[in-house]
PDB file of N, CA and C and ligand atoms in Angstrom:
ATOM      1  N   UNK A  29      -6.499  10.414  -9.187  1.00  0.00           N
ATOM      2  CA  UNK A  29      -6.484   9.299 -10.130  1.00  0.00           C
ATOM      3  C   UNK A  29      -6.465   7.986  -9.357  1.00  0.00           C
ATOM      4  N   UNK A  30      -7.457   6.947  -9.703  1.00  0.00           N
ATOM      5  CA  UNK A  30      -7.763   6.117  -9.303  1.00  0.00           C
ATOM      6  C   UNK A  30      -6.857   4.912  -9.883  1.00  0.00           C
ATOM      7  N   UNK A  31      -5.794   3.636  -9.809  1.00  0.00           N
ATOM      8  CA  UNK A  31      -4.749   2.928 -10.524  1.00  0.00           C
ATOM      9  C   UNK A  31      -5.000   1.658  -9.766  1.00  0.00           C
ATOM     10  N   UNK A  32      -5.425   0.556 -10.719  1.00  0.00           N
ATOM     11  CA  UNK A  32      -5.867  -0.702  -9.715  1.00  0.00           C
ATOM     12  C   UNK A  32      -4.621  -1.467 -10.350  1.00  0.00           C
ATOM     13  N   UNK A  33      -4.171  -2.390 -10.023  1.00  0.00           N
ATOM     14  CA  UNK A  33      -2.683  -3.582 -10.126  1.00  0.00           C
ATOM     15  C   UNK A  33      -3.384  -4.797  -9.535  1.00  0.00           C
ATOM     16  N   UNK A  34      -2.739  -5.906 -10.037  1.00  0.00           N
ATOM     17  CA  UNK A  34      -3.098  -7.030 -10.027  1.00  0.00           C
ATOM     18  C   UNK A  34      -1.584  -7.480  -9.732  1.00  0.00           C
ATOM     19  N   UNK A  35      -1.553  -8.114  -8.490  1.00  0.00           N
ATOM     20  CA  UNK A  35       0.150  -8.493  -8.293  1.00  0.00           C
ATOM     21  C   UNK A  35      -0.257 -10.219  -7.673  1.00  0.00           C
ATOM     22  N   UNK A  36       1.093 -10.501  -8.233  1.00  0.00           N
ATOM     23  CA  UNK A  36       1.250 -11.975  -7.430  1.00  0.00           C
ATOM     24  C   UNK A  36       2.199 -12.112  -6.514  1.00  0.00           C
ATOM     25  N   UNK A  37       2.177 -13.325  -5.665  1.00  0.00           N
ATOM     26  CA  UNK A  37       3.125 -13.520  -4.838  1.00  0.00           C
ATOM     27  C   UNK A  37       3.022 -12.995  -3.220  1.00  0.00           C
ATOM     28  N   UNK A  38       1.726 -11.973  -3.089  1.00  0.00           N
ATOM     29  CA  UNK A  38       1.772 -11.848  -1.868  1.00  0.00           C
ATOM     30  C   UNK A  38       0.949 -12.398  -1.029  1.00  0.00           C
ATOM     31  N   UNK A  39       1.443 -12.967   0.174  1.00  0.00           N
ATOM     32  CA  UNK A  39       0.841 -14.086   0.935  1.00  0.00           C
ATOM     33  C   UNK A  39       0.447 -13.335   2.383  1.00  0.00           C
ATOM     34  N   UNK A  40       0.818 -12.467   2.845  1.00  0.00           N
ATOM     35  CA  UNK A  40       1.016 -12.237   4.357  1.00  0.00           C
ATOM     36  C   UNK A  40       1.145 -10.834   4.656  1.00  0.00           C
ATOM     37  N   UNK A  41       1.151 -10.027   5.959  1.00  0.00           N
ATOM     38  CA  UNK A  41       1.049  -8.979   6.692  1.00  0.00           C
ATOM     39  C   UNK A  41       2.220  -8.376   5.801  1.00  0.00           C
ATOM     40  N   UNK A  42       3.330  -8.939   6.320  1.00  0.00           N
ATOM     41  CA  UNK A  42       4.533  -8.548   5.906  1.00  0.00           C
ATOM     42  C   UNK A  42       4.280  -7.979   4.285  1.00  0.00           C
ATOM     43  N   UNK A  43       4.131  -8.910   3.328  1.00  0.00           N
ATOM     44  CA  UNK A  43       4.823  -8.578   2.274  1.00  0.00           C
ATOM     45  C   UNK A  43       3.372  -7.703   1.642  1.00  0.00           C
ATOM     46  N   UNK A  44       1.886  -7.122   2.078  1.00  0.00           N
ATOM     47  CA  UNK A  44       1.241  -6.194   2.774  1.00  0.00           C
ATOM     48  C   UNK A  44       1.835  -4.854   2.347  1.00  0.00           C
ATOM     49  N   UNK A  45       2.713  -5.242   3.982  1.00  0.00           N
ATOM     50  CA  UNK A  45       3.027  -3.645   3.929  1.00  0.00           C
ATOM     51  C   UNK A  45       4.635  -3.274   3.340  1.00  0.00           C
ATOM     52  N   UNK A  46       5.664  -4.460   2.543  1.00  0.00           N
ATOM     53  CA  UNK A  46       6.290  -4.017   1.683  1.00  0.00           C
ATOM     54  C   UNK A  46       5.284  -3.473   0.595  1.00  0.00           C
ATOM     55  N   UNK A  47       4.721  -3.778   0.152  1.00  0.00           N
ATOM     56  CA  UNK A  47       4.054  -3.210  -1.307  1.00  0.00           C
ATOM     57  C   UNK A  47       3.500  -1.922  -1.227  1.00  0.00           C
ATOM     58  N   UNK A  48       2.878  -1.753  -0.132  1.00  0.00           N
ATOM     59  CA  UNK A  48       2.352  -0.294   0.506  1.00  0.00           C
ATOM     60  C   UNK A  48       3.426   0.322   0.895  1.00  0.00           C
ATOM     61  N   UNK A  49       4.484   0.221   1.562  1.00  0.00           N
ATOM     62  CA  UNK A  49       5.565   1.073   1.454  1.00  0.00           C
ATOM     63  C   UNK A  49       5.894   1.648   0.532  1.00  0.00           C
ATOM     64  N   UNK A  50       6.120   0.479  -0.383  1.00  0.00           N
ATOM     65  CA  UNK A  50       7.175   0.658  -1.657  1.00  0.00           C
ATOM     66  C   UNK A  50       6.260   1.689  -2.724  1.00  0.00           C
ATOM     67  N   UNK A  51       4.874   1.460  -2.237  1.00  0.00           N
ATOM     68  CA  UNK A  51       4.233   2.363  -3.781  1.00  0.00           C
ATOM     69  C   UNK A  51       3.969   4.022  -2.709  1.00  0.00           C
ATOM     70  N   UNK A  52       3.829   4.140  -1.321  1.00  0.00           N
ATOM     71  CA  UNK A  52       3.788   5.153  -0.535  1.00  0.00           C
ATOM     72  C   UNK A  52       5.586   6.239  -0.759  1.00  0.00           C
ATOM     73  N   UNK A  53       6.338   5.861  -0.826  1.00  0.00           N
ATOM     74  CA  UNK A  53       7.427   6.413  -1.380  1.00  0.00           C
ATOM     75  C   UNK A  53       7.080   7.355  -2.882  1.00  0.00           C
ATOM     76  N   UNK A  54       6.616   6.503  -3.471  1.00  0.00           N
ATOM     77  CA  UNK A  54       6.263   7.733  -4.739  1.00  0.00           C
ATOM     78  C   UNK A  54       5.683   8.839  -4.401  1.00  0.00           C
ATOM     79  N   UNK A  55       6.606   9.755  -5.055  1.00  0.00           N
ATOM     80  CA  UNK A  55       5.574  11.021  -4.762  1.00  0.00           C
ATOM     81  C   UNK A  55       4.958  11.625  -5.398  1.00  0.00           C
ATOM     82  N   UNK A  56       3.530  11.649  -4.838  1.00  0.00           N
ATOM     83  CA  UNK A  56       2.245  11.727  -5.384  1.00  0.00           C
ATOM     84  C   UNK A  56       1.104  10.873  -5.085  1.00  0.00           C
ATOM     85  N   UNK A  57       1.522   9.695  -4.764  1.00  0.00           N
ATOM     86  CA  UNK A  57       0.786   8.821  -4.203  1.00  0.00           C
ATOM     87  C   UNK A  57       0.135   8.920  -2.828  1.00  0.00           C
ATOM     88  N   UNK A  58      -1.383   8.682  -2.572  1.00  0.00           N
ATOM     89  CA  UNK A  58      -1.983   9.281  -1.567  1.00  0.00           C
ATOM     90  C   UNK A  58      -2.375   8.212  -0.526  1.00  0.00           C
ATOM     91  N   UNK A  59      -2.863   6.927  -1.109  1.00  0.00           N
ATOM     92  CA  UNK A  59      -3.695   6.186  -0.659  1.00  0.00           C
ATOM     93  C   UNK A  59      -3.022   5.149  -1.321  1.00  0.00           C
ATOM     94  N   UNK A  60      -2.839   4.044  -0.417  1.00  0.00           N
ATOM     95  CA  UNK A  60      -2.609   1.976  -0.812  1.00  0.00           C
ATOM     96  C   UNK A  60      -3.691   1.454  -0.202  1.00  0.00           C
ATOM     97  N   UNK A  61      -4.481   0.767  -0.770  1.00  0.00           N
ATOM     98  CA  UNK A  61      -5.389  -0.451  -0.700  1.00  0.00           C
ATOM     99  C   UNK A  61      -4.715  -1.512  -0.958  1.00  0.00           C
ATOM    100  N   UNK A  62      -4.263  -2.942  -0.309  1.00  0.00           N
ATOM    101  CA  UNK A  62      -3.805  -4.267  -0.495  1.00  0.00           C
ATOM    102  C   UNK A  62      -5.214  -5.259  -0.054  1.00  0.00           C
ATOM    103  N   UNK A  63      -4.978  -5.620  -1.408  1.00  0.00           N
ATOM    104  CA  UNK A  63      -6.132  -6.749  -0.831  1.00  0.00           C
ATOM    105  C   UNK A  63      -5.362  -8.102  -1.269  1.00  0.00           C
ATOM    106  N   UNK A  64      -4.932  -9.004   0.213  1.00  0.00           N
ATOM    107  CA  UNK A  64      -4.234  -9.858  -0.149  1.00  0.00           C
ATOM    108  C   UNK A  64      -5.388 -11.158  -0.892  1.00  0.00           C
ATOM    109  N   UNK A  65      -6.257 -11.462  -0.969  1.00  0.00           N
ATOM    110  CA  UNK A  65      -6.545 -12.500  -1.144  1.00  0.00           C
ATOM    111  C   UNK A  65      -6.811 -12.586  -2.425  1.00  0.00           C
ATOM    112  N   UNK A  66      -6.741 -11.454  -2.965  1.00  0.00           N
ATOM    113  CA  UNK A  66      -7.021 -11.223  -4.757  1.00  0.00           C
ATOM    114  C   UNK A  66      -5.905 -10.756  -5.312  1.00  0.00           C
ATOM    115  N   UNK A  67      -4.883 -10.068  -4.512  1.00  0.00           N
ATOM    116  CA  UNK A  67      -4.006  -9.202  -4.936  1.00  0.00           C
ATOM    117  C   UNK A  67      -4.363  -8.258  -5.826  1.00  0.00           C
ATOM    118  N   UNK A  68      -5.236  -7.423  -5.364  1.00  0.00           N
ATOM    119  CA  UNK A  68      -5.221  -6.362  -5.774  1.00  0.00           C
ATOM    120  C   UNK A  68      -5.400  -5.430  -5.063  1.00  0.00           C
ATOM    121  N   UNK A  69      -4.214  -4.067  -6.088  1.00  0.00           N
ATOM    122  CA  UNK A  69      -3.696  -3.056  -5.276  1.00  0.00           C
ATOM    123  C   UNK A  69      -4.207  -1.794  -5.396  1.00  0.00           C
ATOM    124  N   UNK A  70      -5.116  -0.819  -4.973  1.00  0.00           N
ATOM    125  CA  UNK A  70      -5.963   0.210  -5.465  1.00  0.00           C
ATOM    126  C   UNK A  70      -4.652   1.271  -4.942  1.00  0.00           C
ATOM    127  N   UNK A  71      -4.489   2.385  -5.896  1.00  0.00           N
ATOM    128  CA  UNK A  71      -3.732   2.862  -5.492  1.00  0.00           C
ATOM    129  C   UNK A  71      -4.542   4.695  -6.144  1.00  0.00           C
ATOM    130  N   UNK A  72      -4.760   5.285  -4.834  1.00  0.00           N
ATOM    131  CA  UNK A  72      -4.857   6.945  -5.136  1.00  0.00           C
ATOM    132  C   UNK A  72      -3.914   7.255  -5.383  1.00  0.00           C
ATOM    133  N   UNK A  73      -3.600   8.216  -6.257  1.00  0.00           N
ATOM    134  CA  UNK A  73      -2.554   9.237  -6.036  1.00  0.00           C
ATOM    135  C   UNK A  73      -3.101  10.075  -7.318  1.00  0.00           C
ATOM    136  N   UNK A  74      -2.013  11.140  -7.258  1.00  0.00           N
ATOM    137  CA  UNK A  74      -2.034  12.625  -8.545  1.00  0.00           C
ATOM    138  C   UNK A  74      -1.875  12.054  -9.468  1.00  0.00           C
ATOM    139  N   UNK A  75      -2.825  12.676 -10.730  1.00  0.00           N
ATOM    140  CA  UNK A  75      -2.327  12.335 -11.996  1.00  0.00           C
ATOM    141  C   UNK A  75      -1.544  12.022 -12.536  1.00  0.00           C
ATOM    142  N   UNK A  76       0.010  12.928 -12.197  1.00  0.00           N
ATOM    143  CA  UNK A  76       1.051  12.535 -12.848  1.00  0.00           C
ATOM    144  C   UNK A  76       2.036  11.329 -12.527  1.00  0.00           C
ATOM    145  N   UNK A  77       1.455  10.588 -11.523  1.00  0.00           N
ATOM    146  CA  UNK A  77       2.542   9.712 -11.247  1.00  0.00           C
ATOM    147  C   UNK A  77       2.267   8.253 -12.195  1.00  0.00           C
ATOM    148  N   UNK A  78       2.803   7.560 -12.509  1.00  0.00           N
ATOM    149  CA  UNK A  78       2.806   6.644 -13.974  1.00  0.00           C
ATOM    150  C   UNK A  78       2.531   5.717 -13.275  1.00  0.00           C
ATOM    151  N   UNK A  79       1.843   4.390 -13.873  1.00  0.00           N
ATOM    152  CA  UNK A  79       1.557   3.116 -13.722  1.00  0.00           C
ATOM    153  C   UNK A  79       2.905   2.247 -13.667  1.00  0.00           C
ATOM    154  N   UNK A  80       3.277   2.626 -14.364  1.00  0.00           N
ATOM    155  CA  UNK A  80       5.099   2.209 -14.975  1.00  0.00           C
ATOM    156  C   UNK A  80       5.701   2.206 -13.604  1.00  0.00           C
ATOM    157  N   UNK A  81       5.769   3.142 -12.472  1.00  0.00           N
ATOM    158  CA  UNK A  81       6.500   3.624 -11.647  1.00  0.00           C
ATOM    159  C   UNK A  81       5.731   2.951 -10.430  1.00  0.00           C
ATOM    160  N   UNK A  82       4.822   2.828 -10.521  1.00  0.00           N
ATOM    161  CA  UNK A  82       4.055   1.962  -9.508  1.00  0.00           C
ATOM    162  C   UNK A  82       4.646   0.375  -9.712  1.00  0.00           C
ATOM    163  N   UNK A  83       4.638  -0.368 -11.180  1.00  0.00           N
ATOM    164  CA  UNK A  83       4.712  -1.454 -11.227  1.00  0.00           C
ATOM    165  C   UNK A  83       6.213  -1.303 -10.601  1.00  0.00           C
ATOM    166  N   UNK A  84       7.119  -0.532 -11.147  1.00  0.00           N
ATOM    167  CA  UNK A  84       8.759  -0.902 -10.899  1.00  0.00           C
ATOM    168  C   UNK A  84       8.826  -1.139  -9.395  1.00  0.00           C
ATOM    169  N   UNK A  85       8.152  -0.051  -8.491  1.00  0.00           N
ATOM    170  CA  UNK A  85       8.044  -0.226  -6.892  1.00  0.00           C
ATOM    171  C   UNK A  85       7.659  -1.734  -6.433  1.00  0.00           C
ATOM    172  N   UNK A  86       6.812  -1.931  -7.174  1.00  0.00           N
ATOM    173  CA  UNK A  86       6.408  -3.234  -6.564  1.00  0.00           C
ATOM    174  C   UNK A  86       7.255  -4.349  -6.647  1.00  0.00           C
ATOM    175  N   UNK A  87       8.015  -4.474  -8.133  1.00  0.00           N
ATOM    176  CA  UNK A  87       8.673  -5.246  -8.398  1.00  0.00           C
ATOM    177  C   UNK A  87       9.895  -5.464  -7.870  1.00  0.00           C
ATOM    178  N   UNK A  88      10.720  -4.242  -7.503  1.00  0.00           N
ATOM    179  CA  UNK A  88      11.872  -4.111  -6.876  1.00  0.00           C
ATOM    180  C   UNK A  88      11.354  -4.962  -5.464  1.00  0.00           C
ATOM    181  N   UNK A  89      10.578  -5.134  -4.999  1.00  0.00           N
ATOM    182  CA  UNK A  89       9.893  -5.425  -3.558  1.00  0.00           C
ATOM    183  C   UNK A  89      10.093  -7.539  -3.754  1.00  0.00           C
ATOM    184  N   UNK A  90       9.889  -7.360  -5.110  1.00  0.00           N
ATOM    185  CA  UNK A  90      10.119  -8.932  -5.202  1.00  0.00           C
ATOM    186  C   UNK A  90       8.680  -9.694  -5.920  1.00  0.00           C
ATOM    187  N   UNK A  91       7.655  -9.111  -6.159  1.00  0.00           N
ATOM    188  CA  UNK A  91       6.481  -9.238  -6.361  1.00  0.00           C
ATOM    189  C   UNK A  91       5.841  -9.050  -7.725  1.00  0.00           C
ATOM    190  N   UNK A  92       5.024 -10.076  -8.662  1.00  0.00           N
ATOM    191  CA  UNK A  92       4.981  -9.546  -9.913  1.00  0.00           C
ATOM    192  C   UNK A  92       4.030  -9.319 -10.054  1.00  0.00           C
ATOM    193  N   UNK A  93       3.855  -8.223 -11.339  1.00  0.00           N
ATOM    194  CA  UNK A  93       2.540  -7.005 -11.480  1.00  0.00           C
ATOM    195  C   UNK A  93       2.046  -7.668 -12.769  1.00  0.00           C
ATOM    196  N   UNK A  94       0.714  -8.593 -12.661  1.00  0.00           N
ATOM    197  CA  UNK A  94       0.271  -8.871 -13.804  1.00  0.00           C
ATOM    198  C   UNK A  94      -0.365  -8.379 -14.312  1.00  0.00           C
ATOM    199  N   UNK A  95      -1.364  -7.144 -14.154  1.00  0.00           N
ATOM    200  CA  UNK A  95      -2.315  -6.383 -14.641  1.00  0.00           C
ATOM    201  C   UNK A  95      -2.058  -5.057 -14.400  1.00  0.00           C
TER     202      UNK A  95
HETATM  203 CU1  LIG B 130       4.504 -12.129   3.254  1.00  0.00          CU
END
């Protein structure tokens, strides 16, 4: 399953690879794409893992999920 996010707030390497951490912890999740200059976040993983659970990762990180 293919899950694209639209996040704000990230500027740099660093906060990069918080967001890719934070959504790589789920399990099920296969693959993080960060594209900082659009913020958007392509995210592989298994079917069952929720959009819901992706946004909360991100957010706990400090970062908001507009799409
Ligand atoms: Cu940063």
């Amino acid at each position: 399953m293919q899950t694209t996010l639209m996040v704000e707030g990230m500027t740099c390497g660093h906060c990069e690879k918080a967001v890719k951490g934070a959504l790589q912890e789920i399990e099920g999740v296969e693959e993080v794409k960060v594209d900082l200059q659009t913020g958007k976040v392509d995210v592989e993983s298994e079917d069952n893992v929720s959009k819901d659970d992706m946004k909360d990762a991100i957010e706990e990180q400090g970062y908001d999920v507009v799409s």
